[in-house]
Coordinates of C-alpha atoms in Angstrom, one line a residue:
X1 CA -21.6 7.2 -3.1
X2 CA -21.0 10.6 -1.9
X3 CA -17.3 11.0 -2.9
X4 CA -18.2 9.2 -6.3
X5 CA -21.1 10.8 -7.3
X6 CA -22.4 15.0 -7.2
X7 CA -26.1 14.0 -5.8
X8 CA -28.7 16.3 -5.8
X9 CA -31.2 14.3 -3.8
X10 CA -30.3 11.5 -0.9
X11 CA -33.2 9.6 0.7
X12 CA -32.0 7.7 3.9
X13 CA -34.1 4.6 5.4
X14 CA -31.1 2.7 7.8
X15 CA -31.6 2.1 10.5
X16 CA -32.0 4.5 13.3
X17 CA -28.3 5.0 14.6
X18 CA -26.9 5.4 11.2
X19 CA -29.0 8.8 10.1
X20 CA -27.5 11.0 12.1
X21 CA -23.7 11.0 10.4
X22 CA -25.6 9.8 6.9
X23 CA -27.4 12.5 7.1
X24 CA -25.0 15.2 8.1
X25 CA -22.4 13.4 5.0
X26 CA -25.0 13.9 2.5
X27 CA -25.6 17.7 3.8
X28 CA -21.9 18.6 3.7
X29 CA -21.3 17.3 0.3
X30 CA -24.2 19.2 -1.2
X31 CA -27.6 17.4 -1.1
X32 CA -30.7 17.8 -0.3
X33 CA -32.5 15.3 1.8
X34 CA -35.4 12.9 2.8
X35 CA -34.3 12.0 6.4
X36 CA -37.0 8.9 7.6
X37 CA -37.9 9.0 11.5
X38 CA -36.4 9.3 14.0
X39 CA -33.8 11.6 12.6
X40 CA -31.2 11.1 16.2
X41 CA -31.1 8.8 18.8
X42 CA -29.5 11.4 20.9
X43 CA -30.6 14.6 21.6
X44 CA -27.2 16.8 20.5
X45 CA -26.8 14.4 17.2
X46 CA -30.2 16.0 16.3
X47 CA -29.1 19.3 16.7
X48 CA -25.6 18.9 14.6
X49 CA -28.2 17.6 11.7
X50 CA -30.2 20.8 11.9
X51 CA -27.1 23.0 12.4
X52 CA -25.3 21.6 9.5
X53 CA -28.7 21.6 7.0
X54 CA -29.2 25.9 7.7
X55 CA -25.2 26.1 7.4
X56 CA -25.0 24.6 3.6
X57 CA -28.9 25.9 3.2
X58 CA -30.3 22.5 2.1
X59 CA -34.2 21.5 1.8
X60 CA -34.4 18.5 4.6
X61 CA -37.9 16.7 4.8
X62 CA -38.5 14.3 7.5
X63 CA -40.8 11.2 7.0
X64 CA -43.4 12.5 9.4
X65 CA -45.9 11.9 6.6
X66 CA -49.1 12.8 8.5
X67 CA -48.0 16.2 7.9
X68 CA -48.8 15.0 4.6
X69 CA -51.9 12.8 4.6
X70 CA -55.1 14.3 3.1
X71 CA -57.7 13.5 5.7
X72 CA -55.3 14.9 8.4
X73 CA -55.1 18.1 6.2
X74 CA -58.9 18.5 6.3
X75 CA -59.0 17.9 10.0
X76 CA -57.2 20.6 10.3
X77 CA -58.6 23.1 7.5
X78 CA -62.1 22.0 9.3
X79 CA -61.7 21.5 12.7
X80 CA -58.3 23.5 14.4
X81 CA -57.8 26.3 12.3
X82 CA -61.8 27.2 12.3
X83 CA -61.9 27.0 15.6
X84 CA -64.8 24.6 16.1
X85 CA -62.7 22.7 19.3
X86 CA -62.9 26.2 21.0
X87 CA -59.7 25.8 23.9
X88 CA -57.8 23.0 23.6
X89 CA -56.1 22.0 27.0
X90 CA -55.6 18.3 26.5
X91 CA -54.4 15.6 24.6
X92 CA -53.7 12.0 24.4
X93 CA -51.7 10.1 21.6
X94 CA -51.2 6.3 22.3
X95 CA -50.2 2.8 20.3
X96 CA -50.9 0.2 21.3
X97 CA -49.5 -2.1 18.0
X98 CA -48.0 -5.5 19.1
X99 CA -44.9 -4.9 17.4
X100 CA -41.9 -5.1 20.2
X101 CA -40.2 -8.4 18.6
X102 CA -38.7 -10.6 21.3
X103 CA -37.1 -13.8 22.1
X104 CA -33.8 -15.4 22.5
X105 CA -32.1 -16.3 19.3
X106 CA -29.0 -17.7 19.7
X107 CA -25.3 -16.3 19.2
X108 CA -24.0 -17.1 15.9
X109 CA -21.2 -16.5 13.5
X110 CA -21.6 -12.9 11.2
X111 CA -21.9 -14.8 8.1
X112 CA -19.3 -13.8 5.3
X113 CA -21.8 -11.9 3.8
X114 CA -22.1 -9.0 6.2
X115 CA -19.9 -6.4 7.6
X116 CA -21.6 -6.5 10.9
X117 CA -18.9 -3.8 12.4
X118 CA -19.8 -1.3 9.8
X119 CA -23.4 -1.9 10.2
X120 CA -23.3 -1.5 13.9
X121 CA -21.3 2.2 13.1
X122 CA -21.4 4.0 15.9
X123 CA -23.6 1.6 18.0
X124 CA -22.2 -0.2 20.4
X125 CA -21.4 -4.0 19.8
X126 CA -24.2 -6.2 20.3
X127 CA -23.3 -9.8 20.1
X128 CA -24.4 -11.2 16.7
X129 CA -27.7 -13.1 17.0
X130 CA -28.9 -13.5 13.6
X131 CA -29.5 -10.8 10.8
X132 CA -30.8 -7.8 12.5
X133 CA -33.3 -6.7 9.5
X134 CA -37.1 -7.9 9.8
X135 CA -37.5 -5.6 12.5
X136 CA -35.0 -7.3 15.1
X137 CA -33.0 -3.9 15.5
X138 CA -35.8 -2.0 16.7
X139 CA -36.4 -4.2 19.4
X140 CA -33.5 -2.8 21.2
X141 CA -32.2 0.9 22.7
X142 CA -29.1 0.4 21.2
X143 CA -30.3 1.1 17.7
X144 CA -33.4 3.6 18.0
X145 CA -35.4 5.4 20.4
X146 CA -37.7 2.2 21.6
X147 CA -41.9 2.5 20.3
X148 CA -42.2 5.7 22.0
X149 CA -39.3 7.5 19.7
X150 CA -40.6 5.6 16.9
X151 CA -44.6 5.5 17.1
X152 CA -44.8 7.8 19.7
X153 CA -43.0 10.3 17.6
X154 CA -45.1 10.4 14.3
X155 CA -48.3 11.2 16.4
X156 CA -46.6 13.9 18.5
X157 CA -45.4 15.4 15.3
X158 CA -49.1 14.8 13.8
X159 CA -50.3 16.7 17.6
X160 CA -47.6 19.5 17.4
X161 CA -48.5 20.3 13.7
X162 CA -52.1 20.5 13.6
X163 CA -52.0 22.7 16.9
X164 CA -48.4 24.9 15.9
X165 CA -46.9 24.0 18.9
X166 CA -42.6 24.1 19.4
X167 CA -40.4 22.7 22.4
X168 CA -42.5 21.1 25.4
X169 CA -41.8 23.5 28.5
X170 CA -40.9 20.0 30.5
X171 CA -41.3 16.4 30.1
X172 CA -41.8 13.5 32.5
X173 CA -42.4 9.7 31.6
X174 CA -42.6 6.5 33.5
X175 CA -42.6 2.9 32.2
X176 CA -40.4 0.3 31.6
X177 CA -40.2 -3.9 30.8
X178 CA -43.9 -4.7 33.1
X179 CA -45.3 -7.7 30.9
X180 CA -42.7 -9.3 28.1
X181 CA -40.0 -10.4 30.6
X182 CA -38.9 -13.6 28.2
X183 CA -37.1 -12.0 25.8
X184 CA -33.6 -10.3 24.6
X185 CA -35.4 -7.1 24.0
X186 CA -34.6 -3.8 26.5
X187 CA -37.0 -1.5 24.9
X188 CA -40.0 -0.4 27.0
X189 CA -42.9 -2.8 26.9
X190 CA -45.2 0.2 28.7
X191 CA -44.3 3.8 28.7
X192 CA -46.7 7.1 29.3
X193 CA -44.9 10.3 29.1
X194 CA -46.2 13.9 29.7
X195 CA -45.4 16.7 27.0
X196 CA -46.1 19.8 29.0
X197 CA -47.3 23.4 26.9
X198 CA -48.9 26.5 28.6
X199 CA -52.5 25.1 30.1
X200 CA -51.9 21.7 27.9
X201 CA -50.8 18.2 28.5
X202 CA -50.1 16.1 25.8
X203 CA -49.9 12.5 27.2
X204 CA -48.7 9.5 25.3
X205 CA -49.4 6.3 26.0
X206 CA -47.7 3.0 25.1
X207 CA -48.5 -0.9 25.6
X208 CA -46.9 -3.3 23.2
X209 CA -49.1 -6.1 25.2
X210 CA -52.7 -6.0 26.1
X211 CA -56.0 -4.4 24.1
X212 CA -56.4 -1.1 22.8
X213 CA -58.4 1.7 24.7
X214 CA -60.2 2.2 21.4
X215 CA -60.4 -0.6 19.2
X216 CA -61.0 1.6 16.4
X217 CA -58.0 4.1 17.5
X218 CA -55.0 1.5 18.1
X219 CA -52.3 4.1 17.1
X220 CA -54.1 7.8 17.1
X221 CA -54.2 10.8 19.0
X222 CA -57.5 12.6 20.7
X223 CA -57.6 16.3 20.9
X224 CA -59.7 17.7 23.8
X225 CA -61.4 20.9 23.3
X226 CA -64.3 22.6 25.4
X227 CA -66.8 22.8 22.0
X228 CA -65.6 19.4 20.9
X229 CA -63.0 16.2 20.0
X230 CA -61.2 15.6 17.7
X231 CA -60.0 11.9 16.9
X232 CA -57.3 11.3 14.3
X233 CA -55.4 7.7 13.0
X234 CA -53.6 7.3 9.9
X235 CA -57.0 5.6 8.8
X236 CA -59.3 8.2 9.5
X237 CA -60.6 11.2 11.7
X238 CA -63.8 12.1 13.6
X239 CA -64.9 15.8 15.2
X240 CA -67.1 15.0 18.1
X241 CA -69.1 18.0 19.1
X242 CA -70.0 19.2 22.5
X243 CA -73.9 19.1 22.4
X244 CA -76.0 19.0 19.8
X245 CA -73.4 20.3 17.0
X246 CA -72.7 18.6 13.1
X247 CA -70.3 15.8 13.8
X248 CA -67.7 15.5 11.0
X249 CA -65.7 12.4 9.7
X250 CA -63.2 11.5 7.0
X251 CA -61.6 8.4 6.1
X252 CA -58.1 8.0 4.7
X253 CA -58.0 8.9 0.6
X254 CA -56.8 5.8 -1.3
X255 CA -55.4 5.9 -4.5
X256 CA -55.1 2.7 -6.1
X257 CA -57.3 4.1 -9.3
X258 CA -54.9 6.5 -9.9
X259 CA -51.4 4.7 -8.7
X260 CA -52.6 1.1 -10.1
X261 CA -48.7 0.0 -9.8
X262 CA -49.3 0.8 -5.7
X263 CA -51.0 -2.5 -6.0
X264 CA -47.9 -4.5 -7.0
X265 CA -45.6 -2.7 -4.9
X266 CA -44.1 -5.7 -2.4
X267 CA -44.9 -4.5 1.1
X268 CA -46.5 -1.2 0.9
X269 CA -49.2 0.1 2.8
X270 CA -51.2 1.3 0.4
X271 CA -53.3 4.1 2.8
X272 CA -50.0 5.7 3.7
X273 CA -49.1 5.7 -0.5
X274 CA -50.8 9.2 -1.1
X275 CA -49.3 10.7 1.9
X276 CA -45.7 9.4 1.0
X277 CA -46.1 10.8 -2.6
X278 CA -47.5 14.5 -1.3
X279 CA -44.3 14.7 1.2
X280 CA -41.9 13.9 -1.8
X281 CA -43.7 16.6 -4.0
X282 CA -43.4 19.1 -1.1
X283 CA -39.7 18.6 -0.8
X284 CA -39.1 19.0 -4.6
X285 CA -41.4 22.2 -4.6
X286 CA -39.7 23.5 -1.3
X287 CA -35.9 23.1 -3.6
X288 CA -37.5 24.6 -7.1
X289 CA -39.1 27.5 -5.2
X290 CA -36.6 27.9 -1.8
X291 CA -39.6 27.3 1.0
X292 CA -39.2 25.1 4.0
X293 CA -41.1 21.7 3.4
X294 CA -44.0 20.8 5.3
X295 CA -41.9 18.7 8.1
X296 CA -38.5 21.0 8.0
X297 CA -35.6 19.1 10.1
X298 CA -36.2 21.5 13.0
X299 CA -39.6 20.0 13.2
X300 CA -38.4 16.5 13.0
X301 CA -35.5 17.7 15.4
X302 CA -38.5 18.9 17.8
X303 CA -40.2 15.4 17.9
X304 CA -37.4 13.5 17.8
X305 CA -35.7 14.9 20.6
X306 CA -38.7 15.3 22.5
X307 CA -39.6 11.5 22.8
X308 CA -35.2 10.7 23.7
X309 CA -36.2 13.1 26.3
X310 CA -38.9 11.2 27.6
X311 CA -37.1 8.1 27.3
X312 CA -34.2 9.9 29.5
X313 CA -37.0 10.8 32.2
X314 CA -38.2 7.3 32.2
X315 CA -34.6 6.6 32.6
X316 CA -33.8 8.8 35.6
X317 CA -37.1 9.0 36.9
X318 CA -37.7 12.6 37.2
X319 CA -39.1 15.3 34.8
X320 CA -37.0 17.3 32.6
X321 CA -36.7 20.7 30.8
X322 CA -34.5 20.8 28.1
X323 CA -33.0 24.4 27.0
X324 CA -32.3 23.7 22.9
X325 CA -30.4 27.4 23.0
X326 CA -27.7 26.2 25.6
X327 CA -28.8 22.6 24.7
X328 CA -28.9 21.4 28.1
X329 CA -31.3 19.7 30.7
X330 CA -31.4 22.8 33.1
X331 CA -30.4 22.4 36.6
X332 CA -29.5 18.5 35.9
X333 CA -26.2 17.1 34.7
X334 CA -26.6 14.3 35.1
X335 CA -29.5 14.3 32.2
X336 CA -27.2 17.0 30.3
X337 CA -25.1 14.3 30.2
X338 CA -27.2 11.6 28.6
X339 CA -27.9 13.7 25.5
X340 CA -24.7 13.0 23.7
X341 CA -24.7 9.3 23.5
X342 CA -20.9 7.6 23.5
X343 CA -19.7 6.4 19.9
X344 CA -18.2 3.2 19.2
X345 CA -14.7 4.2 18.0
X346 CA -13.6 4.9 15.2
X347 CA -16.3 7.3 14.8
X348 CA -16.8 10.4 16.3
X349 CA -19.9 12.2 17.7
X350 CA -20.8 14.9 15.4
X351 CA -21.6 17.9 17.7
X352 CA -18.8 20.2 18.2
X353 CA -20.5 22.3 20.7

């Protein structure tokens, strides 16, 4: 499409391991971009995407669409930037969504219908169990960044926005495969990780098995402050005061009035529509009138690589701090290592560094 047509606008939705050279490709040949989440699966592909988007000046929005989402907007109108949660030194984000897919499918001809080595790409090679759409793919590392780089990333984004924080000074996460044994999947089944700032922890925690620690707050983050908390989902938000302070709510802003076709749209989620909408509106305006949108690609590049960080530490074991100027894991070469993941050949690794 690229060689055939001059696009102005791409919108990329493949799978995880494909954005990183889609996105790079539409950059180059002139486009601007809506890059969904993650936007790497390596640490170093993330930086080449953000390198080559300020090289050709190009508007790049990441789907990170609570950045976007109207009652998450007044949370932080209301709550964070007035002050009302006075020092903030903690935080927890968590999911705790049943969604890791699993089981044992059987090896099977690629039927003649798919080009299973150019959907793999870069990938490596898995062994061709049935079509990998529906959600299969995400089940495993070689394809994405596991829940944490998926899940864990939109509220870490959410946390990082509403409290204008940058690069974690170091991360450390544990977990692993504790419960769902049975299966083909090698993605974490339980995974907590630790983003470390100045006087504040943000902890994530993960459980694709089990009951949520809140019912009402199954994939959320919790903002601790000494005058209050602050409780935020894609559903709603709650400011808890310390005392005998207003407490203040919002639910999540529908607009199936307004939108009636939302209600004939085949799998949409219908409280995430208005949000989706404002993000594409803030890209357009951030081309017409030369701004940064509201989730730029070095903000995605932040999360992103953040969470493949803490799936590295679960990996190794040990914490990590991660230099994004010499774009290294100081004192630890072995991590350094991991952040350019190998490519299947015939396709090369995009960072030249």
């Amino acid at each position: 499409m690229l060689d055939a047509h001059k696009l102005d606008l791409v919108l990329i939705g493949t799978p995880d391991h494909w954005h990183a050279q889609q996105a790079i490709d539409t950059i180059s040949s002139g486009a601007h971009l809506y890059l969904q989440k993650p936007i790497s699966i390596d640490v170093l592909e993330g930086e080449a995407i953000l390198s080559t988007a300020r090289k050709h000046n190009k508007k790049v929005q990441v789907g990170t669409q609570r950045r976007s989402t109207a009652h998450l907007i007044d949370a932080k109108n209301r709550i964070i930037d007035q002050g009302l949660l006075g020092k903030i030194s903690h935080v927890e984000m968590c999911c705790y969504y049943h969604m890791r897919k699993n089981g044992n499918p059987p090896v099977e001809p690629v039927p003649d219908f798919l080009d299973y080595e150019m959907w793999t790409g870069p990938a490596p090679l898995r062994p061709y169990d049935g079509l990998p759409h529906g959600g299969w793919w995400r089940t495993f590392m070689e394809y994405g960044n596991g829940i944490t780089g998926d899940m864990g990333m939109h509220m870490f984004d959410t946390v990082r926005w509403l409290l204008g924080l940058k690069w974690p000074e170091k991360i450390t996460s544990t977990g692993g495969i504790f419960v769902q044994k049975g299966g083909k999947s090698n993605i974490a089944d339980t995974q907590t990780a630790i983003f470390e700032y100045p006087d504040l922890n943000c902890v994530w925690q993960m459980r694709s098995w089990g009951t949520p620690a809140d019912p009402e707050y199954p994939w959320a983050f919790v903002i601790y402050g000494e005058k209050g908390t602050l409780k935020g989902s894609v559903m709603k938000y709650e400011f808890i005061p310390v005392g005998k302070g207003e407490r203040i709510a919002m639910d999540v802003v529908y607009e199936k009035e307004k939108f009636p076709a939302d209600l004939n749209e085949p799998r949409i989620e219908l409280h995430t529509a208005p949000a989706t909408r404002q993000h594409m509106l803030n890209l357009l305006s951030a081309i017409e009138n030369d701004h940064l949108p509201i989730a730029d690609i070095e903000e995605g590049h932040i999360s992103t690589a953040s969470c493949i960080l803490a799936n590295l530490s679960m990996l190794l074991n040990r914490p990590l701090v991660y230099d994004p100027i010499k774009k290294i894991c100081i004192d630890d070469p072995e991590a350094t290592k991991l952040l350019r993941r190998p490519y299947r050949a015939p396709w090369k690794h995009p960072f030249l560094g």
